[in-house]
mmCIF file of C-alpha atoms in Angstrom:
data_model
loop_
_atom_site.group_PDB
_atom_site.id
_atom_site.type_symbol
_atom_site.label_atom_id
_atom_site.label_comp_id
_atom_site.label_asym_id
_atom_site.label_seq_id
_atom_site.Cartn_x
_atom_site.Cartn_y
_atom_site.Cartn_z
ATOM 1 C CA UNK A 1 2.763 27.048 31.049
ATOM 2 C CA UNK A 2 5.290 25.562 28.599
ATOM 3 C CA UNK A 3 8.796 27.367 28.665
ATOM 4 C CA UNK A 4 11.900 26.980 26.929
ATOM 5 C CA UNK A 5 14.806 29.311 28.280
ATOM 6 C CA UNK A 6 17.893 29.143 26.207
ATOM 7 C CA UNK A 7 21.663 30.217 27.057
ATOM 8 C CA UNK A 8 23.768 31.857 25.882
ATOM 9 C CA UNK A 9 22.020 34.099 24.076
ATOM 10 C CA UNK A 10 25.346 34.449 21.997
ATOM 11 C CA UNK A 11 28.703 32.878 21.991
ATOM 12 C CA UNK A 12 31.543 33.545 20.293
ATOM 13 C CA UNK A 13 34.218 30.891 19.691
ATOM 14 C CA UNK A 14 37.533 30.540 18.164
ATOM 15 C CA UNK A 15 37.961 27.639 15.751
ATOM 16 C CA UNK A 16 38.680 24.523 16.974
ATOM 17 C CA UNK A 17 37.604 26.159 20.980
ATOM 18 C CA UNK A 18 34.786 23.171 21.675
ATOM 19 C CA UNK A 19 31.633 24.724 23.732
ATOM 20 C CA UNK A 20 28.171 23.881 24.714
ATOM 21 C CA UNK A 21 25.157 25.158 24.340
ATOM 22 C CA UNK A 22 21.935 24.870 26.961
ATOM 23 C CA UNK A 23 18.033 24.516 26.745
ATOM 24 C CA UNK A 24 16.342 24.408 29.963
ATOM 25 C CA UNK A 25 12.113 23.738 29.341
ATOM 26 C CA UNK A 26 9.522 23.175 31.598
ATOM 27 C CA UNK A 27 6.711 21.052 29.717
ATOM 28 C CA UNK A 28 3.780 19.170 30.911
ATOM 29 C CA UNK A 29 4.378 15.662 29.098
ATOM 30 C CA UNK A 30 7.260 16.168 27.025
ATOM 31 C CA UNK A 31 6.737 14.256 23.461
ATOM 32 C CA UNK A 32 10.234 15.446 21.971
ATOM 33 C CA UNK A 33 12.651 17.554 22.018
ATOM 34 C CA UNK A 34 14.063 19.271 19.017
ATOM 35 C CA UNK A 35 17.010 21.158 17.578
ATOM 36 C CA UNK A 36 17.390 23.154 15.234
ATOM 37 C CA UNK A 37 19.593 25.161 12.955
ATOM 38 C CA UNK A 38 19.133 28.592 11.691
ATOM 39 C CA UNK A 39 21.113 30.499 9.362
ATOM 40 C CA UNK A 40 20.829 34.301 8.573
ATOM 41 C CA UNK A 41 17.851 35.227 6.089
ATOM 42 C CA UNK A 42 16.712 31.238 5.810
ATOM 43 C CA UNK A 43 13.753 29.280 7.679
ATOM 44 C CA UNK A 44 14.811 26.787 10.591
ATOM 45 C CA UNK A 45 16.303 23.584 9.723
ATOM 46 C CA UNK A 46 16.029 20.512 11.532
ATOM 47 C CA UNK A 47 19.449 18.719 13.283
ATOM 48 C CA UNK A 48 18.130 16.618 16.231
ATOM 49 C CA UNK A 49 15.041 15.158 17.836
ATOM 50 C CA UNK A 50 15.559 14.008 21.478
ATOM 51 C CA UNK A 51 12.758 11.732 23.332
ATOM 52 C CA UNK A 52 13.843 10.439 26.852
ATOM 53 C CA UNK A 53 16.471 11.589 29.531
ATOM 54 C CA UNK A 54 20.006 9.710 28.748
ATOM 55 C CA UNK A 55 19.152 9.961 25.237
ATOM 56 C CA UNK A 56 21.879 11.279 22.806
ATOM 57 C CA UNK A 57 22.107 12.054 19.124
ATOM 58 C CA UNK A 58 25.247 13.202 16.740
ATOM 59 C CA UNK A 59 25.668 14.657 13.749
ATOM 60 C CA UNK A 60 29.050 15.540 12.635
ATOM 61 C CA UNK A 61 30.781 17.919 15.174
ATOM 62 C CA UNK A 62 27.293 18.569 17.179
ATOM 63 C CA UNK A 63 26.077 15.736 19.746
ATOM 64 C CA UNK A 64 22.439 16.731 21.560
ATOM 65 C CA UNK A 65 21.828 15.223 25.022
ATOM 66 C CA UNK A 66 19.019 15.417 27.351
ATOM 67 C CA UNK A 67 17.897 15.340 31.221
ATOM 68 C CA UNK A 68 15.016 15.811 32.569
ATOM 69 C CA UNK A 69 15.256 19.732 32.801
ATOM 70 C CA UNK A 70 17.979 19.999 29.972
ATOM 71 C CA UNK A 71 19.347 19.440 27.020
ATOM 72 C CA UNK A 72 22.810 20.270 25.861
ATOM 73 C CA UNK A 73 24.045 21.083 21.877
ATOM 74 C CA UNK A 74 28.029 20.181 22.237
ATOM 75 C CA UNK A 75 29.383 21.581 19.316
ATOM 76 C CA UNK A 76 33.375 19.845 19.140
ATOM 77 C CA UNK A 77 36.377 21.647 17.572
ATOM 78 C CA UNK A 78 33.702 23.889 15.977
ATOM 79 C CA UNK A 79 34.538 25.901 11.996
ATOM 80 C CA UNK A 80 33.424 28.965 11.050
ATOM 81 C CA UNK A 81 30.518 27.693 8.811
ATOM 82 C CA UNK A 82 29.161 26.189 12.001
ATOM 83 C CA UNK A 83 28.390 29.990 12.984
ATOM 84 C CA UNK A 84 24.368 30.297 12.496
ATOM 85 C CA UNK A 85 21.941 30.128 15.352
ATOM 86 C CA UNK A 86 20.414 27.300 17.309
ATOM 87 C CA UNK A 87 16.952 26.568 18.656
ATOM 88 C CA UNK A 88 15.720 24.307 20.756
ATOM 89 C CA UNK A 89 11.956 23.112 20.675
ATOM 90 C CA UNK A 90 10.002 21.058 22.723
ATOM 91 C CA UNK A 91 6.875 19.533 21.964
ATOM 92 C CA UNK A 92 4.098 18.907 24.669
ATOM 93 C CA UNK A 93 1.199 16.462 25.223
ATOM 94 C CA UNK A 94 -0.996 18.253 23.035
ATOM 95 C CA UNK A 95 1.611 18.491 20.177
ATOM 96 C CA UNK A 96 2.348 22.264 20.441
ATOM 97 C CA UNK A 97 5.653 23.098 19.466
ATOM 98 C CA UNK A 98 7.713 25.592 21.847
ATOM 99 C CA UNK A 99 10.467 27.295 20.686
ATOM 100 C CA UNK A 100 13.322 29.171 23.075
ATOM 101 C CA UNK A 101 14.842 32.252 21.701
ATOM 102 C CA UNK A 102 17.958 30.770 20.014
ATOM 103 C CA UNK A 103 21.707 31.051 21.204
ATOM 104 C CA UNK A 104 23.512 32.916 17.882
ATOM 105 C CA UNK A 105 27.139 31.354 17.457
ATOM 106 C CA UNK A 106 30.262 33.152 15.822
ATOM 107 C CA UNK A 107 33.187 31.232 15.257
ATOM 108 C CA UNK A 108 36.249 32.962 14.730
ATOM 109 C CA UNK A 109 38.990 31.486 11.896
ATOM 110 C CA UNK B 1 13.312 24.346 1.968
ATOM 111 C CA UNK B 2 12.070 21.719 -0.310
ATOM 112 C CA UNK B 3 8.518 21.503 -1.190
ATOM 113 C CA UNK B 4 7.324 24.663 0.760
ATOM 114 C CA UNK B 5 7.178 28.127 -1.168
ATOM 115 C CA UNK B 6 6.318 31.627 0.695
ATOM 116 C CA UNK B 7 5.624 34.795 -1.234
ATOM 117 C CA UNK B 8 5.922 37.011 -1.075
ATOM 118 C CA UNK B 9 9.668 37.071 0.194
ATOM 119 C CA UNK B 10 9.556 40.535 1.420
ATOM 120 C CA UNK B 11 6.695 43.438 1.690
ATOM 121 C CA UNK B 12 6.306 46.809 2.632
ATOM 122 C CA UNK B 13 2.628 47.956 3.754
ATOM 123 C CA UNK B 14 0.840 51.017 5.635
ATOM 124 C CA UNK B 15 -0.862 51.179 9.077
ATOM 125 C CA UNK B 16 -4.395 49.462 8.338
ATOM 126 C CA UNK B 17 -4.068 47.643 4.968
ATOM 127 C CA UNK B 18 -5.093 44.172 4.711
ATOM 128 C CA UNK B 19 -2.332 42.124 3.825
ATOM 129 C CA UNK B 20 -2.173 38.210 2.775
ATOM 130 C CA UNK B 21 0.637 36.172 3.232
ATOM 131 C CA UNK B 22 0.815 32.959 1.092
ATOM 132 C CA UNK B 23 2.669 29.638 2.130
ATOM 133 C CA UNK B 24 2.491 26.590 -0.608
ATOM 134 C CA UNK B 25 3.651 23.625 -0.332
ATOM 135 C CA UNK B 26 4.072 20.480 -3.017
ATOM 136 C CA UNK B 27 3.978 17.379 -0.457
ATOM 137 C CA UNK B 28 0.179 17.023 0.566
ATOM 138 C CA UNK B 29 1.225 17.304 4.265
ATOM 139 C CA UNK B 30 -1.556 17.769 6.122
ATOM 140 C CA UNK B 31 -0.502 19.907 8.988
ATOM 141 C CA UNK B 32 0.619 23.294 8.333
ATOM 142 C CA UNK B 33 1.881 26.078 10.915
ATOM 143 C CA UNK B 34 2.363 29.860 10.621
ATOM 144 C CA UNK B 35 4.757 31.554 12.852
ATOM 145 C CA UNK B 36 6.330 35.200 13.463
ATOM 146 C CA UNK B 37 9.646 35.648 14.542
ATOM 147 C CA UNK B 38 11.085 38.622 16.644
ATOM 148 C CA UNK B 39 14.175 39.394 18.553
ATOM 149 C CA UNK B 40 14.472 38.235 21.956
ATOM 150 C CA UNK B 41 10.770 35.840 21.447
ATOM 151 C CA UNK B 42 12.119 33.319 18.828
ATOM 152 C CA UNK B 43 9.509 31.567 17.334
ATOM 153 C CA UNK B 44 5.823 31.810 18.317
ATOM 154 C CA UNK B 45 2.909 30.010 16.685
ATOM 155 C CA UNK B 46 0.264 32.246 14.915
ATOM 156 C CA UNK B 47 -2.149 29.772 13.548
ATOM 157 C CA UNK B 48 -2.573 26.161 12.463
ATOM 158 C CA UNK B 49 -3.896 23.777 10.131
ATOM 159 C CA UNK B 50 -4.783 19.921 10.162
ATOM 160 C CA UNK B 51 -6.463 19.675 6.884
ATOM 161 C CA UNK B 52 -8.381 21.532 4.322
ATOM 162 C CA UNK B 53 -10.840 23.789 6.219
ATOM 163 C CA UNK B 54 -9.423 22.994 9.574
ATOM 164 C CA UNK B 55 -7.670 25.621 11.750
ATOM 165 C CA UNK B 56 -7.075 26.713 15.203
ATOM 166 C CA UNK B 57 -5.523 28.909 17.222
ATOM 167 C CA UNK B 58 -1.780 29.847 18.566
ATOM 168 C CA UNK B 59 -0.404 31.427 21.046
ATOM 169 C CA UNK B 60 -0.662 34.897 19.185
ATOM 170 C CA UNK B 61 -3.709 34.832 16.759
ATOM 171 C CA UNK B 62 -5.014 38.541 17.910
ATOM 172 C CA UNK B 63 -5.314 40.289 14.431
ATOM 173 C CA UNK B 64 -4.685 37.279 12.363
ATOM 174 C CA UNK B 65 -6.757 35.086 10.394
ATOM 175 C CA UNK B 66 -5.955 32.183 8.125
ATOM 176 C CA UNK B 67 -7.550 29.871 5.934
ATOM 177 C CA UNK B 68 -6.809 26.489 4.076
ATOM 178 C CA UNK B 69 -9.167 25.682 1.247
ATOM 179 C CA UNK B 70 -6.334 23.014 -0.429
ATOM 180 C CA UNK B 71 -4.431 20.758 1.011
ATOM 181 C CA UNK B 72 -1.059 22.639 -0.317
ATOM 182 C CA UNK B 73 -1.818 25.874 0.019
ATOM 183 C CA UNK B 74 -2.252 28.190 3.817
ATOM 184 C CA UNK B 75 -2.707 31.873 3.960
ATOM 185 C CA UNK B 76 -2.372 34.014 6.767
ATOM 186 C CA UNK B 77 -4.383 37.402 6.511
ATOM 187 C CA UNK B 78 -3.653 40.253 8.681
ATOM 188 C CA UNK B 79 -7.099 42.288 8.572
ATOM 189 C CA UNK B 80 -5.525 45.586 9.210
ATOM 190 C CA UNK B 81 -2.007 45.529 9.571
ATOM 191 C CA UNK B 82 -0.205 47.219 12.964
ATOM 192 C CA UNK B 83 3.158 48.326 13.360
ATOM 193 C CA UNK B 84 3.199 45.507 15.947
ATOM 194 C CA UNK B 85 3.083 42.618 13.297
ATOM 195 C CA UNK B 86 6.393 43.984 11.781
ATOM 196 C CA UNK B 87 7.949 40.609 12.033
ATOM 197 C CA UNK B 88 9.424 38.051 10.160
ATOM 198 C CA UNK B 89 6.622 35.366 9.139
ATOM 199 C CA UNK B 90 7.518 31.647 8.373
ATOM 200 C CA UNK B 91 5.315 28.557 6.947
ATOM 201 C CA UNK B 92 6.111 25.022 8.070
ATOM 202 C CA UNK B 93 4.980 21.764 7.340
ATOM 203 C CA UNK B 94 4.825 18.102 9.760
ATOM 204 C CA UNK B 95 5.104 14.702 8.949
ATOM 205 C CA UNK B 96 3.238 13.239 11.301
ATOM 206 C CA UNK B 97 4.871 10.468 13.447
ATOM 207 C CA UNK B 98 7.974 11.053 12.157
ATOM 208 C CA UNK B 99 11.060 12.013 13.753
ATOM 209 C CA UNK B 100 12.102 14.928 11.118
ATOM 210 C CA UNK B 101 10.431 18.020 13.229
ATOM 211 C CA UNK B 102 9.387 20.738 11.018
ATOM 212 C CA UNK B 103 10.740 21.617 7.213
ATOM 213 C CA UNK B 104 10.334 25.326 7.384
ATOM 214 C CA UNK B 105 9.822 27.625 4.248
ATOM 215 C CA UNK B 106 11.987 30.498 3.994
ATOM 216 C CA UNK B 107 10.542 33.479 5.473
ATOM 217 C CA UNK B 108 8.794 36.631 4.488
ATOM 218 C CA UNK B 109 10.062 39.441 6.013
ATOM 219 C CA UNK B 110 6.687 42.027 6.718
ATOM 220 C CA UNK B 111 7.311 45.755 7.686
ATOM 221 C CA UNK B 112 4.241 48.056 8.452
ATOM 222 C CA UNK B 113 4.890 51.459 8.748
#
């Protein structure tokens, strides 16, 4: 069965205190990877779409990388209104989408 | 959010009501997803849609029904609501092929007591 086991659960930083983040999935023909961003109260919102091991994407302070069994979320010299919670999501042969649990980040001023 | 709409945004119902939650959306995607959202299970998918009149299951469909009779709009009925499905219910949408993921809706936020 598909599985997508994120960690920390939480983590708090101070600003400007650079950190990572980890997905590890077990999927039977991965089609993507995805992150995403979720901030108290809203719906999910889309940062990063990963496709092949070696692969990696950036978006302002975040860059997403991926292995075989992995993917990372480096979040670099971090602000406070980076503090919302990340998912990861994988996507499988038969298109199901798989989400982990999320990894809530606080960053301190 | 753009182009999706859920209502309603929050709702308070008893122990065996029926109870219909509505997601709309104003792009003519043609796959729509329902998901409910608890602590410690993130995101798990309810039901699905690939067109008007076409649905299938998710992972946790016990108790739930939906239906799509338009292209933009997807309802998710609970036939007789549990304290279980206290949850947090969100709507998305795909593009298919492209590399955006899902555009999520906003939520509605269902408590059964």
């Amino acid at each position: 069965e598909d599985q997508v086991t994120q960690s920390p659960e939480a983590l708090r930083l101070q600003e400007g205190e650079s950190s990572s983040l980890n997905c590890s999935y077990t999927v039977s023909g991965l089609r993507g990877l995805f992150w995403y961003r979720q901030d108290p109260g809203k719906g999910p919102e889309f940062l990063f779409t990963l496709y092949s091991a070696g692969e990696e994407k950036e978006k302002e302070r975040l860059k997403a990388t991926l292995t075989k069994k992995e993917s990372f979320l480096h979040i670099t010299a971090p602000k406070p209104e980076d503090s919302a919670t990340y998912l990861c999501a994988v996507q499988a042969g038969n298109n199901d989408m798989r989400f982990g649990a999320g990894t809530r980040l606080t960053v301190k001023p | 959010d753009a182009g999706i709409t859920q209502s309603p945004r929050h709702k308070v119902t008893e122990t065996g009501t029926p109870v219909t939650l509505r997601c709309h959306q104003t792009e003519n995607h043609r796959y729509m997803y329902w998901y409910r959202q608890d602590p410690g299970h993130g995101l798990r998918l309810i039901h699905y849609s690939y067109g008007v009149k076409d649905t299938d299951k998710g992972e946790v469909s016990d108790g739930y029904s939906v239906s799509r009779s338009k292209t933009e709009d997807f309802l998710l009925t609970l036939e007789s609501a549990t304290s279980s499905q206290t949850s947090v219910y969100f709507c998305a949408i795909s593009v298919t092929g492209a590399d955006y993921g899902y555009t999520f809706g906003s939520g509605t936020r269902l408590t059964v007591v």
